[in-house]
Amino acid sequence: MTRRANKNDIKRIIELLHQVNMVHHVIRPDLFKPNTTKYDEQELETLLYDDSKPIFVYDDGEVQGYAFCQITEVKDHKLLENVKTLYIDDICVDEHARGKHIGKTLYKHVLNYARSIQCHHITLNVWEGNNPAISFYKNMGMQVQKTTMETIL
């Protein structure tokens, strides 16, 4: 079942955040520190009550995955059209639960949620080298919107 995360999910989400961080650390050790998370328990608890940043979990008796989202709106911009976006800040399926369509279920839940709040589109960032994630998102129907490039000095 996919649902909105609650306080009882925090410890498990922290475990999954560690998994995501290590994926990023392996791909880009020059940018990502090992064995840490982007949120601590207190920060997560605060996020749980922020409707502009909903967190969804896949729970089959234990949380097996999550999707951190952010809702943004452009209004009355000089250049850009008025648009509401759901940005997937982070999505994770437990490394031991992959291949069970949990990611697909989470993504479809987020897609339906975005539609229900009249978003124009869903966006996300994925690191070059994270080929399983790139393949997954393409299979979900996503396409490249823009490319960020760098020169390491």
PDB file of C-alpha atoms in Angstrom:
ATOM      1  CA  MET A   1       0.000   0.000   0.000  1.00  0.00           C
ATOM      2  CA  THR A   2       1.248   3.480  -0.827  1.00  0.00           C
ATOM      3  CA  ARG A   3       0.384   6.209   1.640  1.00  0.00           C
ATOM      4  CA  ARG A   4       1.595   9.466   3.152  1.00  0.00           C
ATOM      5  CA  ALA A   5       4.486   8.938   5.564  1.00  0.00           C
ATOM      6  CA  ASN A   6       3.983   9.438   9.288  1.00  0.00           C
ATOM      7  CA  LYS A   7       6.100   9.673  12.462  1.00  0.00           C
ATOM      8  CA  ASN A   8       6.229   5.899  12.856  1.00  0.00           C
ATOM      9  CA  ASP A   9       8.066   5.632   9.516  1.00  0.00           C
ATOM     10  CA  ILE A  10      10.986   7.893  10.409  1.00  0.00           C
ATOM     11  CA  LYS A  11      13.499   5.243  11.540  1.00  0.00           C
ATOM     12  CA  ARG A  12      12.876   3.127   8.453  1.00  0.00           C
ATOM     13  CA  ILE A  13      13.080   6.134   6.133  1.00  0.00           C
ATOM     14  CA  ILE A  14      16.455   6.998   7.689  1.00  0.00           C
ATOM     15  CA  GLU A  15      17.676   3.465   6.848  1.00  0.00           C
ATOM     16  CA  LEU A  16      16.545   3.917   3.245  1.00  0.00           C
ATOM     17  CA  LEU A  17      18.124   7.374   3.065  1.00  0.00           C
ATOM     18  CA  HIS A  18      21.434   5.690   3.941  1.00  0.00           C
ATOM     19  CA  GLN A  19      20.997   3.324   0.990  1.00  0.00           C
ATOM     20  CA  VAL A  20      20.342   6.196  -1.422  1.00  0.00           C
ATOM     21  CA  ASN A  21      23.297   8.143  -0.099  1.00  0.00           C
ATOM     22  CA  MET A  22      25.631   5.200  -0.674  1.00  0.00           C
ATOM     23  CA  VAL A  23      24.409   4.820  -4.273  1.00  0.00           C
ATOM     24  CA  HIS A  24      25.318   8.468  -4.812  1.00  0.00           C
ATOM     25  CA  HIS A  25      28.603   8.130  -2.923  1.00  0.00           C
ATOM     26  CA  VAL A  26      29.692   5.206  -5.098  1.00  0.00           C
ATOM     27  CA  ILE A  27      28.871   7.164  -8.284  1.00  0.00           C
ATOM     28  CA  ARG A  28      30.299  10.512  -7.091  1.00  0.00           C
ATOM     29  CA  PRO A  29      32.601  10.132  -4.061  1.00  0.00           C
ATOM     30  CA  ASP A  30      33.968  13.594  -4.864  1.00  0.00           C
ATOM     31  CA  LEU A  31      30.566  15.086  -3.969  1.00  0.00           C
ATOM     32  CA  PHE A  32      28.791  12.689  -1.579  1.00  0.00           C
ATOM     33  CA  LYS A  33      30.077  11.734   1.861  1.00  0.00           C
ATOM     34  CA  PRO A  34      29.655   8.070   2.864  1.00  0.00           C
ATOM     35  CA  ASN A  35      27.467   6.797   5.689  1.00  0.00           C
ATOM     36  CA  THR A  36      25.237   9.810   6.199  1.00  0.00           C
ATOM     37  CA  THR A  37      21.787  11.056   5.238  1.00  0.00           C
ATOM     38  CA  LYS A  38      20.410  14.327   3.939  1.00  0.00           C
ATOM     39  CA  TYR A  39      17.903  14.546   6.816  1.00  0.00           C
ATOM     40  CA  ASP A  40      18.027  13.601  10.473  1.00  0.00           C
ATOM     41  CA  GLU A  41      15.034  12.385  12.479  1.00  0.00           C
ATOM     42  CA  GLN A  42      14.034  15.870  13.654  1.00  0.00           C
ATOM     43  CA  GLU A  43      14.211  17.331  10.128  1.00  0.00           C
ATOM     44  CA  LEU A  44      12.147  14.423   8.821  1.00  0.00           C
ATOM     45  CA  GLU A  45       9.502  14.938  11.466  1.00  0.00           C
ATOM     46  CA  THR A  46       9.194  18.587  10.437  1.00  0.00           C
ATOM     47  CA  LEU A  47       8.889  17.600   6.764  1.00  0.00           C
ATOM     48  CA  LEU A  48       6.024  15.221   7.552  1.00  0.00           C
ATOM     49  CA  TYR A  49       3.794  18.207   8.318  1.00  0.00           C
ATOM     50  CA  ASP A  50       4.770  20.308   5.286  1.00  0.00           C
ATOM     51  CA  ASP A  51       2.063  19.910   2.639  1.00  0.00           C
ATOM     52  CA  SER A  52       4.326  21.501   0.026  1.00  0.00           C
ATOM     53  CA  LYS A  53       6.790  18.625   0.544  1.00  0.00           C
ATOM     54  CA  PRO A  54       4.763  15.419   0.834  1.00  0.00           C
ATOM     55  CA  ILE A  55       6.541  12.154   1.525  1.00  0.00           C
ATOM     56  CA  PHE A  56       4.918   8.934   0.351  1.00  0.00           C
ATOM     57  CA  VAL A  57       5.881   5.418   1.429  1.00  0.00           C
ATOM     58  CA  TYR A  58       5.217   1.948   0.133  1.00  0.00           C
ATOM     59  CA  ASP A  59       4.235  -0.169   3.148  1.00  0.00           C
ATOM     60  CA  ASP A  60       3.614  -3.919   3.005  1.00  0.00           C
ATOM     61  CA  GLY A  61       3.876  -4.301   6.772  1.00  0.00           C
ATOM     62  CA  GLU A  62       7.284  -2.619   6.625  1.00  0.00           C
ATOM     63  CA  VAL A  63       8.197   0.480   4.654  1.00  0.00           C
ATOM     64  CA  GLN A  64       9.970  -0.804   1.527  1.00  0.00           C
ATOM     65  CA  GLY A  65      10.335   2.489  -0.309  1.00  0.00           C
ATOM     66  CA  TYR A  66       9.641   6.190  -0.283  1.00  0.00           C
ATOM     67  CA  ALA A  67       9.212   9.226  -2.527  1.00  0.00           C
ATOM     68  CA  PHE A  68      10.116  12.693  -1.244  1.00  0.00           C
ATOM     69  CA  CYS A  69       8.261  15.327  -3.274  1.00  0.00           C
ATOM     70  CA  GLN A  70       8.215  19.115  -3.515  1.00  0.00           C
ATOM     71  CA  ILE A  71       5.451  21.191  -5.023  1.00  0.00           C
ATOM     72  CA  THR A  72       6.419  24.489  -6.620  1.00  0.00           C
ATOM     73  CA  GLU A  73       4.480  27.068  -8.589  1.00  0.00           C
ATOM     74  CA  VAL A  74       5.542  29.740 -11.039  1.00  0.00           C
ATOM     75  CA  LYS A  75       3.090  32.645 -11.167  1.00  0.00           C
ATOM     76  CA  ASP A  76       3.255  35.935 -13.023  1.00  0.00           C
ATOM     77  CA  HIS A  77       6.853  35.387 -14.122  1.00  0.00           C
ATOM     78  CA  LYS A  78       8.175  37.655 -16.864  1.00  0.00           C
ATOM     79  CA  LEU A  79       9.410  34.784 -19.009  1.00  0.00           C
ATOM     80  CA  LEU A  80       7.799  31.580 -17.792  1.00  0.00           C
ATOM     81  CA  GLU A  81       4.222  30.412 -18.038  1.00  0.00           C
ATOM     82  CA  ASN A  82       2.243  29.899 -14.853  1.00  0.00           C
ATOM     83  CA  VAL A  83       2.927  26.280 -13.950  1.00  0.00           C
ATOM     84  CA  LYS A  84       2.649  23.984 -10.970  1.00  0.00           C
ATOM     85  CA  THR A  85       5.327  21.294 -10.705  1.00  0.00           C
ATOM     86  CA  LEU A  86       5.732  18.226  -8.556  1.00  0.00           C
ATOM     87  CA  TYR A  87       9.455  17.613  -8.167  1.00  0.00           C
ATOM     88  CA  ILE A  88      10.543  14.185  -6.938  1.00  0.00           C
ATOM     89  CA  ASP A  89      13.428  15.115  -4.677  1.00  0.00           C
ATOM     90  CA  ASP A  90      14.271  11.551  -3.744  1.00  0.00           C
ATOM     91  CA  ILE A  91      12.862   8.112  -4.462  1.00  0.00           C
ATOM     92  CA  CYS A  92      14.121   4.839  -3.040  1.00  0.00           C
ATOM     93  CA  VAL A  93      13.196   1.180  -2.925  1.00  0.00           C
ATOM     94  CA  ASP A  94      14.975  -0.990  -0.374  1.00  0.00           C
ATOM     95  CA  GLU A  95      17.834  -2.818  -2.081  1.00  0.00           C
ATOM     96  CA  HIS A  96      16.410  -6.154  -0.860  1.00  0.00           C
ATOM     97  CA  ALA A  97      12.927  -5.430  -2.238  1.00  0.00           C
ATOM     98  CA  ARG A  98      13.820  -4.389  -5.776  1.00  0.00           C
ATOM     99  CA  GLY A  99      12.221  -6.152  -8.721  1.00  0.00           C
ATOM    100  CA  LYS A 100       8.813  -6.314  -7.026  1.00  0.00           C
ATOM    101  CA  HIS A 101       7.381  -3.253  -8.820  1.00  0.00           C
ATOM    102  CA  ILE A 102       7.499  -1.146  -5.652  1.00  0.00           C
ATOM    103  CA  GLY A 103       9.193   1.730  -7.486  1.00  0.00           C
ATOM    104  CA  LYS A 104       6.560   1.595 -10.205  1.00  0.00           C
ATOM    105  CA  THR A 105       3.788   1.613  -7.599  1.00  0.00           C
ATOM    106  CA  LEU A 106       5.349   4.600  -5.815  1.00  0.00           C
ATOM    107  CA  TYR A 107       5.865   6.477  -9.068  1.00  0.00           C
ATOM    108  CA  LYS A 108       2.273   5.885 -10.194  1.00  0.00           C
ATOM    109  CA  HIS A 109       1.013   7.059  -6.797  1.00  0.00           C
ATOM    110  CA  VAL A 110       3.046  10.261  -7.145  1.00  0.00           C
ATOM    111  CA  LEU A 111       1.802  10.687 -10.729  1.00  0.00           C
ATOM    112  CA  ASN A 112      -1.823  10.341  -9.633  1.00  0.00           C
ATOM    113  CA  TYR A 113      -1.247  12.711  -6.715  1.00  0.00           C
ATOM    114  CA  ALA A 114       0.315  15.299  -9.062  1.00  0.00           C
ATOM    115  CA  ARG A 115      -2.689  15.016 -11.370  1.00  0.00           C
ATOM    116  CA  SER A 116      -5.096  15.376  -8.433  1.00  0.00           C
ATOM    117  CA  ILE A 117      -3.532  18.698  -7.432  1.00  0.00           C
ATOM    118  CA  GLN A 118      -3.435  19.911 -11.055  1.00  0.00           C
ATOM    119  CA  CYS A 119       0.321  19.863 -11.634  1.00  0.00           C
ATOM    120  CA  HIS A 120       1.549  20.529 -15.150  1.00  0.00           C
ATOM    121  CA  HIS A 121       4.378  18.000 -14.871  1.00  0.00           C
ATOM    122  CA  ILE A 122       6.653  15.918 -12.676  1.00  0.00           C
ATOM    123  CA  THR A 123      10.380  16.573 -12.667  1.00  0.00           C
ATOM    124  CA  LEU A 124      13.398  15.027 -10.984  1.00  0.00           C
ATOM    125  CA  ASN A 125      17.171  14.906 -11.198  1.00  0.00           C
ATOM    126  CA  VAL A 126      19.155  11.729 -11.692  1.00  0.00           C
ATOM    127  CA  TRP A 127      22.923  11.425 -11.510  1.00  0.00           C
ATOM    128  CA  GLU A 128      24.807  10.395 -14.607  1.00  0.00           C
ATOM    129  CA  GLY A 129      26.059   6.868 -13.968  1.00  0.00           C
ATOM    130  CA  ASN A 130      22.919   5.811 -12.083  1.00  0.00           C
ATOM    131  CA  ASN A 131      21.888   3.675 -15.038  1.00  0.00           C
ATOM    132  CA  PRO A 132      19.254   1.590 -13.217  1.00  0.00           C
ATOM    133  CA  ALA A 133      17.448   4.788 -12.165  1.00  0.00           C
ATOM    134  CA  ILE A 134      17.721   6.337 -15.632  1.00  0.00           C
ATOM    135  CA  SER A 135      16.290   3.176 -17.181  1.00  0.00           C
ATOM    136  CA  PHE A 136      13.491   3.043 -14.602  1.00  0.00           C
ATOM    137  CA  TYR A 137      12.438   6.651 -15.213  1.00  0.00           C
ATOM    138  CA  LYS A 138      12.476   6.169 -18.975  1.00  0.00           C
ATOM    139  CA  ASN A 139      10.289   3.075 -18.517  1.00  0.00           C
ATOM    140  CA  MET A 140       7.890   5.222 -16.496  1.00  0.00           C
ATOM    141  CA  GLY A 141       7.560   7.520 -19.517  1.00  0.00           C
ATOM    142  CA  MET A 142       9.862  10.305 -18.389  1.00  0.00           C
ATOM    143  CA  GLN A 143      12.101  12.083 -20.863  1.00  0.00           C
ATOM    144  CA  VAL A 144      15.051  14.432 -20.581  1.00  0.00           C
ATOM    145  CA  GLN A 145      13.940  18.025 -19.955  1.00  0.00           C
ATOM    146  CA  LYS A 146      17.361  19.646 -19.594  1.00  0.00           C
ATOM    147  CA  THR A 147      20.953  18.615 -19.008  1.00  0.00           C
ATOM    148  CA  THR A 148      23.327  19.944 -16.351  1.00  0.00           C
ATOM    149  CA  MET A 149      26.978  19.839 -17.358  1.00  0.00           C
ATOM    150  CA  GLU A 150      30.173  20.354 -15.391  1.00  0.00           C
ATOM    151  CA  THR A 151      33.934  20.692 -15.605  1.00  0.00           C
ATOM    152  CA  ILE A 152      35.798  19.321 -12.595  1.00  0.00           C
ATOM    153  CA  LEU A 153      38.746  21.550 -11.734  1.00  0.00           C
TER     154      LEU A 153
END
